[in-house]
CSV table of N, CA, C and O and ligand atoms in Angstrom, one decimal:
chain,number,residue,atom,x,y,z
A,1,UNK,N,-12.8,161.1,-51.9
A,1,UNK,CA,-12.2,160.9,-50.0
A,1,UNK,C,-13.3,159.8,-49.1
A,1,UNK,O,-14.6,160.0,-49.3
A,2,UNK,N,-12.9,158.8,-48.5
A,2,UNK,CA,-14.1,158.1,-47.7
A,2,UNK,C,-15.1,159.1,-46.7
A,2,UNK,O,-14.2,159.9,-45.7
A,3,UNK,N,-16.3,159.2,-46.9
A,3,UNK,CA,-16.8,159.8,-45.1
A,3,UNK,C,-16.3,159.3,-43.7
A,3,UNK,O,-15.8,158.2,-43.9
A,4,UNK,N,-16.0,160.7,-43.2
A,4,UNK,CA,-15.8,160.6,-41.7
A,4,UNK,C,-16.2,160.3,-40.6
A,4,UNK,O,-17.0,161.0,-40.5
A,5,UNK,N,-16.8,159.4,-40.2
A,5,UNK,CA,-18.7,159.7,-39.1
A,5,UNK,C,-17.8,160.5,-37.9
A,5,UNK,O,-19.2,160.4,-37.5
A,6,UNK,N,-16.3,160.4,-38.0
A,6,UNK,CA,-16.3,161.7,-36.5
A,6,UNK,C,-16.5,163.3,-37.2
A,6,UNK,O,-16.0,163.9,-36.5
A,7,UNK,N,-16.5,163.3,-38.6
A,7,UNK,CA,-16.8,164.8,-37.9
A,7,UNK,C,-18.1,164.9,-37.3
A,7,UNK,O,-18.2,165.1,-37.4
A,8,UNK,N,-17.5,167.0,-37.5
A,8,UNK,CA,-18.3,167.3,-36.2
A,8,UNK,C,-19.6,167.7,-37.2
A,8,UNK,O,-20.1,167.0,-36.3
A,9,UNK,N,-19.8,167.9,-38.1
A,9,UNK,CA,-20.7,168.0,-38.3
A,9,UNK,C,-22.2,166.5,-38.2
A,9,UNK,O,-22.9,166.4,-38.2
A,10,UNK,N,-21.4,165.2,-38.4
A,10,UNK,CA,-21.9,163.9,-38.2
A,10,UNK,C,-22.3,164.2,-36.7
A,10,UNK,O,-23.1,163.3,-36.1
A,11,UNK,N,-21.4,164.2,-36.1
A,11,UNK,CA,-22.4,164.1,-34.7
A,11,UNK,C,-23.0,165.3,-34.7
A,11,UNK,O,-23.6,165.3,-33.8
A,12,UNK,N,-23.2,166.5,-35.5
A,12,UNK,CA,-24.1,167.2,-34.4
A,12,UNK,C,-25.6,166.6,-35.1
A,12,UNK,O,-26.1,166.2,-34.1
A,13,UNK,N,-25.3,166.1,-36.2
A,13,UNK,CA,-26.8,165.4,-36.6
A,13,UNK,C,-26.9,163.9,-35.8
A,13,UNK,O,-28.3,164.3,-36.3
A,14,UNK,N,-26.4,163.5,-35.6
A,14,UNK,CA,-26.2,162.4,-34.8
A,14,UNK,C,-26.6,163.6,-32.9
A,14,UNK,O,-27.1,162.2,-32.4
A,15,UNK,N,-26.9,164.0,-33.0
A,15,UNK,CA,-26.6,164.9,-31.3
A,15,UNK,C,-26.2,164.9,-30.4
A,15,UNK,O,-26.4,164.7,-29.0
A,16,UNK,N,-24.6,165.1,-30.8
A,16,UNK,CA,-23.9,164.6,-30.0
A,16,UNK,C,-22.9,166.3,-30.2
A,16,UNK,O,-22.7,165.9,-28.0
A,17,UNK,N,-23.0,166.8,-30.3
A,17,UNK,CA,-22.6,168.1,-30.4
A,17,UNK,C,-23.7,169.0,-30.6
A,17,UNK,O,-24.4,168.4,-31.6
A,18,UNK,N,-24.0,170.0,-29.6
A,18,UNK,CA,-25.1,170.8,-29.3
A,18,UNK,C,-25.2,172.2,-30.8
A,18,UNK,O,-24.5,172.2,-31.2
A,19,UNK,N,-26.3,172.4,-31.4
A,19,UNK,CA,-26.4,173.6,-32.5
A,19,UNK,C,-27.6,174.7,-32.0
A,19,UNK,O,-28.4,174.0,-31.5
A,20,UNK,N,-27.2,175.9,-32.2
A,20,UNK,CA,-28.0,177.0,-32.8
A,20,UNK,C,-28.9,176.7,-34.1
A,20,UNK,O,-29.0,177.6,-34.9
A,21,UNK,N,-29.8,176.0,-34.0
A,21,UNK,CA,-30.9,175.0,-35.2
A,21,UNK,C,-31.6,176.7,-35.2
A,21,UNK,O,-32.4,176.9,-35.6
A,22,UNK,N,-31.6,176.6,-37.0
A,22,UNK,CA,-32.6,177.2,-37.4
A,22,UNK,C,-33.8,176.5,-38.4
A,22,UNK,O,-34.6,176.9,-38.4
A,23,UNK,N,-34.0,175.4,-39.3
A,23,UNK,CA,-34.4,174.1,-40.3
A,23,UNK,C,-33.9,173.1,-39.8
A,23,UNK,O,-33.3,172.6,-39.2
A,24,UNK,N,-34.7,171.9,-39.7
A,24,UNK,CA,-34.9,171.2,-39.9
A,24,UNK,C,-35.6,170.0,-40.6
A,24,UNK,O,-36.8,170.6,-39.8
A,25,UNK,N,-35.4,169.5,-42.0
A,25,UNK,CA,-36.3,168.4,-42.2
A,25,UNK,C,-35.7,166.4,-42.6
A,25,UNK,O,-34.9,167.0,-42.4
A,26,UNK,N,-36.6,166.5,-43.6
A,26,UNK,CA,-36.3,164.7,-43.8
A,26,UNK,C,-34.5,165.1,-44.5
A,26,UNK,O,-34.1,164.4,-44.2
A,27,UNK,N,-34.6,166.1,-45.2
A,27,UNK,CA,-33.3,165.9,-46.3
A,27,UNK,C,-32.1,167.2,-45.7
A,27,UNK,O,-31.0,167.3,-46.0
A,28,UNK,N,-32.4,167.9,-44.8
A,28,UNK,CA,-30.8,168.8,-44.4
A,28,UNK,C,-31.8,169.5,-43.1
A,28,UNK,O,-32.2,169.4,-42.2
A,29,UNK,N,-30.1,170.0,-42.2
A,29,UNK,CA,-30.4,170.8,-41.6
A,29,UNK,C,-29.4,171.5,-41.2
A,29,UNK,O,-28.8,172.1,-42.2
A,30,UNK,N,-29.9,172.7,-40.9
A,30,UNK,CA,-29.4,174.4,-40.9
A,30,UNK,C,-29.6,174.5,-39.4
A,30,UNK,O,-30.3,174.2,-38.5
A,31,UNK,N,-28.2,175.6,-39.0
A,31,UNK,CA,-27.2,176.6,-37.5
A,31,UNK,C,-26.6,176.9,-38.3
A,31,UNK,O,-26.3,176.9,-39.0
A,32,UNK,N,-26.1,177.9,-36.8
A,32,UNK,CA,-26.1,179.5,-37.9
A,32,UNK,C,-24.7,178.0,-36.6
A,32,UNK,O,-24.1,177.6,-36.4
A,33,UNK,N,-22.9,179.2,-37.7
A,33,UNK,CA,-22.0,179.3,-37.6
A,33,UNK,C,-21.2,179.3,-36.9
A,33,UNK,O,-21.8,180.4,-35.9
A,34,UNK,N,-20.7,178.0,-35.8
A,34,UNK,CA,-20.4,178.9,-34.6
A,34,UNK,C,-18.8,179.7,-34.8
A,34,UNK,O,-19.0,180.5,-33.3
A,35,UNK,N,-18.2,180.3,-35.8
A,35,UNK,CA,-18.0,181.8,-36.0
A,35,UNK,C,-17.9,182.6,-36.9
A,35,UNK,O,-17.5,183.1,-37.7
A,36,UNK,N,-19.5,182.9,-36.6
A,36,UNK,CA,-19.8,183.9,-38.3
A,36,UNK,C,-19.2,184.9,-38.3
A,36,UNK,O,-18.4,185.6,-37.8
A,37,UNK,N,-18.9,184.8,-39.5
A,37,UNK,CA,-18.4,185.6,-40.9
A,37,UNK,C,-18.4,187.0,-41.5
A,37,UNK,O,-18.3,188.6,-41.6
A,38,UNK,N,-19.8,187.1,-41.3
A,38,UNK,CA,-21.5,188.1,-41.7
A,38,UNK,C,-22.2,188.2,-40.1
A,38,UNK,O,-21.7,187.4,-39.6
A,39,UNK,N,-22.4,189.7,-40.6
A,39,UNK,CA,-24.9,189.5,-39.2
A,39,UNK,C,-24.9,188.3,-39.6
A,39,UNK,O,-24.9,187.2,-37.8
A,40,UNK,N,-25.9,187.5,-40.6
A,40,UNK,CA,-26.1,186.1,-40.9
A,40,UNK,C,-24.8,184.9,-41.1
A,40,UNK,O,-24.5,185.5,-42.6
A,41,UNK,N,-24.8,183.8,-39.8
A,41,UNK,CA,-23.8,183.4,-40.9
A,41,UNK,C,-24.2,181.8,-40.8
A,41,UNK,O,-23.7,181.4,-39.9
A,42,UNK,N,-25.0,181.4,-41.9
A,42,UNK,CA,-25.9,180.4,-41.0
A,42,UNK,C,-25.3,179.3,-42.1
A,42,UNK,O,-25.0,179.2,-43.0
A,43,UNK,N,-25.2,177.9,-41.4
A,43,UNK,CA,-24.6,176.1,-42.8
A,43,UNK,C,-25.8,175.7,-42.7
A,43,UNK,O,-26.9,175.1,-42.6
A,44,UNK,N,-26.1,175.3,-44.2
A,44,UNK,CA,-27.2,173.7,-44.2
A,44,UNK,C,-26.7,172.8,-44.7
A,44,UNK,O,-25.6,172.8,-45.8
A,45,UNK,N,-26.9,172.2,-43.8
A,45,UNK,CA,-26.4,170.5,-44.8
A,45,UNK,C,-27.4,169.2,-44.9
A,45,UNK,O,-29.1,170.0,-43.9
A,46,UNK,N,-26.6,168.5,-46.2
A,46,UNK,CA,-27.5,167.7,-45.7
A,46,UNK,C,-27.3,166.1,-44.7
A,46,UNK,O,-26.7,166.0,-44.1
A,47,UNK,N,-28.4,166.1,-45.0
A,47,UNK,CA,-28.9,164.7,-43.8
A,47,UNK,C,-27.9,163.8,-44.3
A,47,UNK,O,-27.0,162.7,-43.0
A,48,UNK,N,-27.7,163.0,-45.2
A,48,UNK,CA,-27.0,162.1,-45.5
A,48,UNK,C,-25.6,162.0,-45.7
A,48,UNK,O,-24.4,163.5,-45.3
A,49,UNK,N,-24.5,161.2,-45.7
A,49,UNK,CA,-23.6,161.4,-45.5
A,49,UNK,C,-22.9,161.3,-47.2
A,49,UNK,O,-22.5,160.4,-47.9
A,50,UNK,N,-22.0,162.3,-47.2
A,50,UNK,CA,-21.3,163.3,-48.4
A,50,UNK,C,-20.1,163.7,-47.8
A,50,UNK,O,-20.5,165.3,-46.8
A,51,UNK,N,-19.7,163.7,-48.7
A,51,UNK,CA,-18.1,165.2,-48.8
A,51,UNK,C,-18.5,166.0,-48.6
A,51,UNK,O,-18.0,166.9,-47.8
A,52,UNK,N,-18.3,166.1,-49.6
A,52,UNK,CA,-18.5,167.6,-50.6
A,52,UNK,C,-19.7,167.5,-51.4
A,52,UNK,O,-20.1,166.9,-52.1
A,53,UNK,N,-19.4,168.7,-52.5
A,53,UNK,CA,-20.5,168.9,-52.8
A,53,UNK,C,-20.3,168.2,-54.3
A,53,UNK,O,-21.5,167.1,-55.1
A,54,UNK,N,-18.9,167.7,-55.0
A,54,UNK,CA,-19.2,166.7,-56.1
A,54,UNK,C,-19.3,165.3,-55.6
A,54,UNK,O,-20.2,164.5,-56.2
A,55,UNK,N,-19.0,164.9,-54.3
A,55,UNK,CA,-19.7,163.3,-53.9
A,55,UNK,C,-21.5,163.6,-53.9
A,55,UNK,O,-22.4,162.3,-54.3
A,56,UNK,N,-21.5,164.9,-53.6
A,56,UNK,CA,-23.5,164.7,-53.2
A,56,UNK,C,-23.5,164.4,-54.6
A,56,UNK,O,-25.1,163.9,-55.4
A,57,UNK,N,-23.6,165.2,-55.8
A,57,UNK,CA,-23.9,165.8,-56.8
A,57,UNK,C,-23.7,164.3,-57.9
A,57,UNK,O,-24.3,163.4,-59.1
A,58,UNK,N,-22.4,163.5,-57.3
A,58,UNK,CA,-21.9,161.9,-58.2
A,58,UNK,C,-22.9,161.3,-57.6
A,58,UNK,O,-23.5,160.2,-58.7
A,59,UNK,N,-23.3,161.5,-55.9
A,59,UNK,CA,-24.4,160.0,-55.5
A,59,UNK,C,-25.4,160.0,-54.9
A,59,UNK,O,-26.0,158.9,-54.1
A,60,UNK,N,-25.0,161.5,-54.6
A,60,UNK,CA,-27.6,161.4,-54.1
A,60,UNK,C,-28.4,161.4,-54.7
A,60,UNK,O,-28.0,160.6,-55.8
A,61,UNK,N,-29.5,160.8,-53.7
A,61,UNK,CA,-30.9,160.4,-55.1
A,61,UNK,C,-31.2,162.0,-55.9
A,61,UNK,O,-31.2,163.1,-55.2
A,62,UNK,N,-32.5,161.8,-56.4
A,62,UNK,CA,-32.3,162.7,-57.2
A,62,UNK,C,-33.7,163.5,-55.7
A,62,UNK,O,-33.3,165.1,-55.9
A,63,UNK,N,-34.0,162.8,-54.7
A,63,UNK,CA,-34.4,163.5,-54.1
A,63,UNK,C,-34.3,164.4,-53.4
A,63,UNK,O,-34.8,165.3,-52.4
A,64,UNK,N,-33.1,163.8,-52.7
A,64,UNK,CA,-32.0,164.3,-51.7
A,64,UNK,C,-31.4,165.3,-53.0
A,64,UNK,O,-31.2,166.4,-51.9
A,65,UNK,N,-31.2,165.3,-53.3
A,65,UNK,CA,-30.8,166.7,-53.6
A,65,UNK,C,-32.0,167.6,-54.4
A,65,UNK,O,-31.2,169.1,-54.1
A,66,UNK,N,-32.9,167.7,-54.9
A,66,UNK,CA,-33.6,168.7,-54.2
A,66,UNK,C,-34.1,168.8,-53.3
A,66,UNK,O,-34.3,170.5,-53.2
A,67,UNK,N,-34.6,168.1,-52.3
A,67,UNK,CA,-34.2,168.5,-51.0
A,67,UNK,C,-33.2,169.3,-50.0
A,67,UNK,O,-33.8,170.3,-49.4
A,68,UNK,N,-32.6,169.6,-50.4
A,68,UNK,CA,-31.1,169.6,-50.4
A,68,UNK,C,-30.9,171.4,-50.3
A,68,UNK,O,-31.4,172.3,-49.8
A,69,UNK,N,-31.1,171.5,-51.8
A,69,UNK,CA,-31.1,172.9,-52.2
A,69,UNK,C,-32.8,173.7,-52.4
A,69,UNK,O,-33.0,174.4,-51.7
A,70,UNK,N,-34.1,172.8,-51.7
A,70,UNK,CA,-34.9,173.4,-52.0
A,70,UNK,C,-34.6,174.1,-49.6
A,70,UNK,O,-35.8,175.0,-49.4
A,71,UNK,N,-33.9,173.2,-49.0
A,71,UNK,CA,-34.1,173.5,-47.8
A,71,UNK,C,-32.5,175.0,-47.8
A,71,UNK,O,-33.2,176.0,-46.7
A,72,UNK,N,-31.8,175.3,-48.8
A,72,UNK,CA,-31.1,175.8,-48.8
A,72,UNK,C,-32.8,177.0,-49.1
A,72,UNK,O,-32.5,178.9,-48.1
A,73,UNK,N,-33.6,177.5,-49.8
A,73,UNK,CA,-34.2,178.6,-50.0
A,73,UNK,C,-35.2,178.6,-48.8
A,73,UNK,O,-35.6,179.9,-49.2
A,74,UNK,N,-35.9,178.0,-48.6
A,74,UNK,CA,-36.7,177.8,-47.5
A,74,UNK,C,-36.4,178.7,-45.4
A,74,UNK,O,-36.5,179.4,-45.0
A,75,UNK,N,-34.0,178.3,-45.2
A,75,UNK,CA,-33.5,178.7,-44.9
A,75,UNK,C,-33.6,180.2,-45.1
A,75,UNK,O,-34.0,180.8,-44.1
A,76,UNK,N,-33.5,180.3,-46.1
A,76,UNK,CA,-32.8,182.0,-46.4
A,76,UNK,C,-34.6,182.3,-46.0
A,76,UNK,O,-34.4,183.9,-45.8
A,77,UNK,N,-35.9,182.4,-46.6
A,77,UNK,CA,-37.2,182.9,-45.9
A,77,UNK,C,-36.9,183.3,-44.0
A,77,UNK,O,-37.2,184.0,-43.6
A,78,UNK,N,-36.8,181.1,-43.7
A,78,UNK,CA,-36.9,182.1,-42.8
A,78,UNK,C,-35.8,182.7,-41.9
A,78,UNK,O,-36.1,183.3,-40.5
A,79,UNK,N,-34.5,182.9,-42.7
A,79,UNK,CA,-34.0,184.5,-42.0
A,79,UNK,C,-34.2,185.0,-42.6
A,79,UNK,O,-33.5,186.8,-41.7
A,80,UNK,N,-34.8,185.7,-43.1
A,80,UNK,CA,-35.1,186.8,-43.8
A,80,UNK,C,-33.6,187.1,-44.7
A,80,UNK,O,-33.9,189.3,-44.2
A,81,UNK,N,-33.9,186.3,-45.0
A,81,UNK,CA,-32.4,187.2,-46.2
A,81,UNK,C,-33.0,187.3,-48.1
A,81,UNK,O,-32.1,186.8,-48.7
A,82,UNK,N,-34.3,186.5,-48.1
A,82,UNK,CA,-34.3,185.6,-49.2
A,82,UNK,C,-34.2,187.6,-50.7
A,82,UNK,O,-35.0,187.8,-49.9
A,83,UNK,N,-34.6,187.1,-51.9
A,83,UNK,CA,-35.0,188.3,-52.4
A,83,UNK,C,-36.6,188.5,-53.2
A,83,UNK,O,-36.8,189.4,-52.7
A,84,UNK,N,-36.8,187.0,-52.3
A,84,UNK,CA,-38.6,187.6,-52.0
A,84,UNK,C,-39.1,188.6,-51.0
A,84,UNK,O,-39.8,189.3,-51.1
A,85,UNK,N,-38.0,189.0,-50.0
A,85,UNK,CA,-38.5,189.9,-49.3
A,85,UNK,C,-37.3,191.1,-49.0
A,85,UNK,O,-37.2,191.9,-48.4
A,86,UNK,N,-36.8,191.4,-50.4
A,86,UNK,CA,-35.9,191.9,-51.2
A,86,UNK,C,-34.0,191.8,-50.4
A,86,UNK,O,-33.7,193.2,-50.5
A,87,UNK,N,-34.1,190.9,-50.0
A,87,UNK,CA,-32.6,191.5,-49.6
A,87,UNK,C,-32.0,190.4,-50.5
A,87,UNK,O,-31.4,190.8,-51.8
A,88,UNK,N,-31.1,189.7,-50.1
A,88,UNK,CA,-30.2,188.3,-50.8
A,88,UNK,C,-28.3,188.3,-49.6
A,88,UNK,O,-28.6,188.6,-49.3
A,89,UNK,N,-28.3,187.6,-50.5
A,89,UNK,CA,-27.6,186.6,-49.6
A,89,UNK,C,-26.3,185.7,-50.9
A,89,UNK,O,-26.5,185.5,-51.2
A,90,UNK,N,-25.5,185.9,-50.1
A,90,UNK,CA,-24.3,184.8,-50.5
A,90,UNK,C,-23.9,183.2,-50.0
A,90,UNK,O,-24.3,183.2,-49.2
A,91,UNK,N,-24.4,181.8,-50.9
A,91,UNK,CA,-24.5,180.5,-51.1
A,91,UNK,C,-23.0,180.1,-51.1
A,91,UNK,O,-22.4,180.4,-52.6
A,92,UNK,N,-22.8,179.2,-50.6
A,92,UNK,CA,-20.7,179.6,-51.0
A,92,UNK,C,-21.0,177.8,-49.8
A,92,UNK,O,-21.1,177.6,-49.2
A,93,UNK,N,-20.0,176.7,-50.7
A,93,UNK,CA,-19.5,175.7,-50.8
A,93,UNK,C,-17.9,175.6,-50.8
A,93,UNK,O,-17.4,175.9,-52.0
A,94,UNK,N,-17.7,175.2,-49.8
A,94,UNK,CA,-16.0,175.3,-49.5
A,94,UNK,C,-15.5,173.1,-50.5
A,94,UNK,O,-16.1,172.8,-49.8
A,95,UNK,N,-14.9,172.8,-51.1
A,95,UNK,CA,-15.0,171.8,-51.6
A,95,UNK,C,-13.2,171.1,-51.3
A,95,UNK,O,-12.1,171.9,-52.1
A,96,UNK,N,-12.5,169.9,-50.7
A,96,UNK,CA,-11.3,169.9,-50.4
A,96,UNK,C,-10.6,170.9,-50.8
A,96,UNK,O,-10.7,172.1,-49.6
A,97,UNK,N,-8.9,170.0,-50.7
A,97,UNK,CA,-8.0,171.3,-49.8
A,97,UNK,C,-7.9,172.4,-50.4
A,97,UNK,O,-8.5,173.7,-50.1
A,98,UNK,N,-8.5,172.5,-51.8
A,98,UNK,CA,-7.8,173.7,-52.8
A,98,UNK,C,-8.6,175.2,-51.9
A,98,UNK,O,-8.4,176.3,-52.2
A,99,UNK,N,-10.0,174.4,-52.3
A,99,UNK,CA,-11.4,175.2,-51.7
A,99,UNK,C,-11.3,175.4,-50.7
A,99,UNK,O,-12.7,176.3,-50.3
A,100,UNK,N,-10.5,175.4,-49.5
A,100,UNK,CA,-9.9,175.4,-48.3
A,100,UNK,C,-11.3,174.5,-47.2
A,100,UNK,O,-12.2,175.8,-46.0
A,101,UNK,N,-11.1,173.3,-47.5
A,101,UNK,CA,-12.4,173.0,-46.6
A,101,UNK,C,-12.2,172.5,-45.2
A,101,UNK,O,-11.2,171.5,-45.6
A,102,UNK,N,-13.1,172.5,-44.1
A,102,UNK,CA,-12.8,172.2,-43.2
A,102,UNK,C,-13.3,170.9,-42.7
A,102,UNK,O,-13.0,170.5,-42.2
A,103,UNK,N,-14.4,171.0,-42.8
A,103,UNK,CA,-15.2,169.8,-42.4
A,103,UNK,C,-15.8,169.2,-43.2
A,103,UNK,O,-16.2,169.6,-44.5
A,104,UNK,N,-15.7,167.8,-43.5
A,104,UNK,CA,-16.1,166.8,-44.6
A,104,UNK,C,-17.0,166.6,-45.1
A,104,UNK,O,-17.2,164.5,-45.2
A,105,UNK,N,-18.4,167.3,-44.1
A,105,UNK,CA,-19.8,166.6,-45.0
A,105,UNK,C,-20.0,168.0,-45.5
A,105,UNK,O,-19.9,169.1,-44.7
A,106,UNK,N,-20.4,167.9,-46.6
A,106,UNK,CA,-21.2,168.4,-47.5
A,106,UNK,C,-21.5,169.9,-46.2
A,106,UNK,O,-22.7,169.5,-46.1
A,107,UNK,N,-22.0,171.5,-46.6
A,107,UNK,CA,-22.2,172.7,-46.4
A,107,UNK,C,-21.9,173.4,-47.1
A,107,UNK,O,-21.8,173.4,-47.7
A,108,UNK,N,-23.8,174.1,-47.0
A,108,UNK,CA,-23.4,175.6,-47.4
A,108,UNK,C,-23.3,177.4,-46.7
A,108,UNK,O,-24.0,176.5,-45.3
A,109,UNK,N,-22.6,177.4,-47.3
A,109,UNK,CA,-22.3,178.8,-45.9
A,109,UNK,C,-23.2,179.8,-46.5
A,109,UNK,O,-23.2,180.1,-47.7
A,110,UNK,N,-24.7,180.3,-45.7
A,110,UNK,CA,-25.4,181.7,-46.4
A,110,UNK,C,-24.9,182.3,-45.7
A,110,UNK,O,-24.8,182.7,-44.0
A,111,UNK,N,-24.6,183.5,-46.3
A,111,UNK,CA,-24.1,184.8,-45.8
A,111,UNK,C,-25.0,186.3,-45.3
A,111,UNK,O,-25.3,186.0,-47.4
A,112,UNK,N,-25.4,186.2,-44.9
A,112,UNK,CA,-26.4,187.5,-45.0
A,112,UNK,C,-26.6,188.7,-44.1
A,112,UNK,O,-25.6,188.5,-42.7
A,113,UNK,N,-27.7,189.6,-44.6
A,113,UNK,CA,-27.9,190.8,-43.1
A,113,UNK,C,-26.9,191.3,-43.3
A,113,UNK,O,-27.4,192.3,-42.3
A,114,UNK,N,-25.8,191.5,-44.3
A,114,UNK,CA,-25.3,192.9,-44.8
A,114,UNK,C,-25.1,192.8,-46.2
A,114,UNK,O,-25.0,191.8,-46.2
A,115,UNK,N,-24.0,194.0,-46.8
A,115,UNK,CA,-23.6,193.5,-48.1
A,115,UNK,C,-22.7,192.7,-47.8
A,115,UNK,O,-21.8,192.7,-47.0
A,116,UNK,N,-22.8,192.0,-49.1
A,116,UNK,CA,-21.1,190.6,-48.4
A,116,UNK,C,-20.2,191.3,-48.9
A,116,UNK,O,-18.8,190.5,-48.5
A,117,UNK,N,-20.0,192.6,-50.4
A,117,UNK,CA,-19.2,193.3,-50.6
A,117,UNK,C,-18.0,192.2,-51.6
A,117,UNK,O,-18.6,190.7,-52.7
A,118,UNK,N,-17.0,192.2,-51.8
A,118,UNK,CA,-16.0,190.6,-53.2
A,118,UNK,C,-16.2,189.8,-53.0
A,118,UNK,O,-16.8,188.9,-51.6
A,119,UNK,N,-16.0,189.4,-54.1
A,119,UNK,CA,-16.6,187.7,-53.6
A,119,UNK,C,-15.9,186.9,-53.1
A,119,UNK,O,-15.5,185.9,-52.4
A,120,UNK,N,-14.1,187.5,-54.1
A,120,UNK,CA,-12.9,186.4,-53.2
A,120,UNK,C,-12.0,186.7,-52.2
A,120,UNK,O,-11.6,187.8,-53.2
A,121,UNK,N,-11.7,187.1,-51.3
A,121,UNK,CA,-10.7,187.6,-50.6
A,121,UNK,C,-9.6,186.9,-50.2
A,121,UNK,O,-9.5,185.8,-50.9
B,201,AMP,P1,-15.4,174.7,-44.4
B,201,AMP,O1,-14.5,175.6,-43.8
B,201,AMP,O2,-16.2,175.7,-45.5
B,201,AMP,O3,-14.9,173.7,-43.9
B,201,AMP,O4,-16.5,175.5,-43.6
B,201,AMP,C1,-16.6,174.8,-41.5
B,201,AMP,C2,-17.5,176.0,-40.7
B,201,AMP,O5,-18.1,175.3,-40.1
B,201,AMP,C3,-16.7,177.3,-40.6
B,201,AMP,O6,-17.4,178.1,-41.0
B,201,AMP,C4,-16.5,176.7,-38.9
B,201,AMP,O7,-16.6,177.9,-38.4
B,201,AMP,C5,-17.6,176.1,-38.8
B,201,AMP,N1,-18.1,174.7,-37.8
B,201,AMP,C6,-17.3,174.0,-37.2
B,201,AMP,N2,-17.7,173.4,-35.7
B,201,AMP,C7,-19.1,174.0,-35.7
B,201,AMP,C8,-20.0,173.9,-34.8
B,201,AMP,N3,-19.7,172.9,-33.6
B,201,AMP,N4,-21.0,174.8,-34.6
B,201,AMP,C9,-21.2,175.4,-36.1
B,201,AMP,N5,-19.8,175.1,-36.9
B,201,AMP,C10,-19.0,174.9,-36.9
């Protein structure tokens, strides 16, 4: 799938739509999900134009890949849900149609702040 510059996260990255920002650096932007499914529901997205995890794994540079996953770790600490703080969380990414992906810009959901429960419903 080609990257669509009109997807909502591309608009957030360009500052055309607001978000409740948690963290930003050279590689990632993180913000609260607009429709939280758990007490804490954050999204982490790469700054680069990647539709999903497969596109990212195949086409992103090693720096982008490292920066993205380090970003998730930083965000988990900022939110107070890291294992270092004795908590924990679920990181999840949906890929494509069968995966239930709605926004075609790679994003990881971070769910935490409570017991997350069943793996898949
Ligand atoms: P997915 O189904 O994995 O593509 O998840 C897309 C997520 O983006 C959903 O959890 C939505 O609630 C969330 N979402 C959609 N629009 C916005 C927005 N403007 N700000 C924050 N989260 C959003």
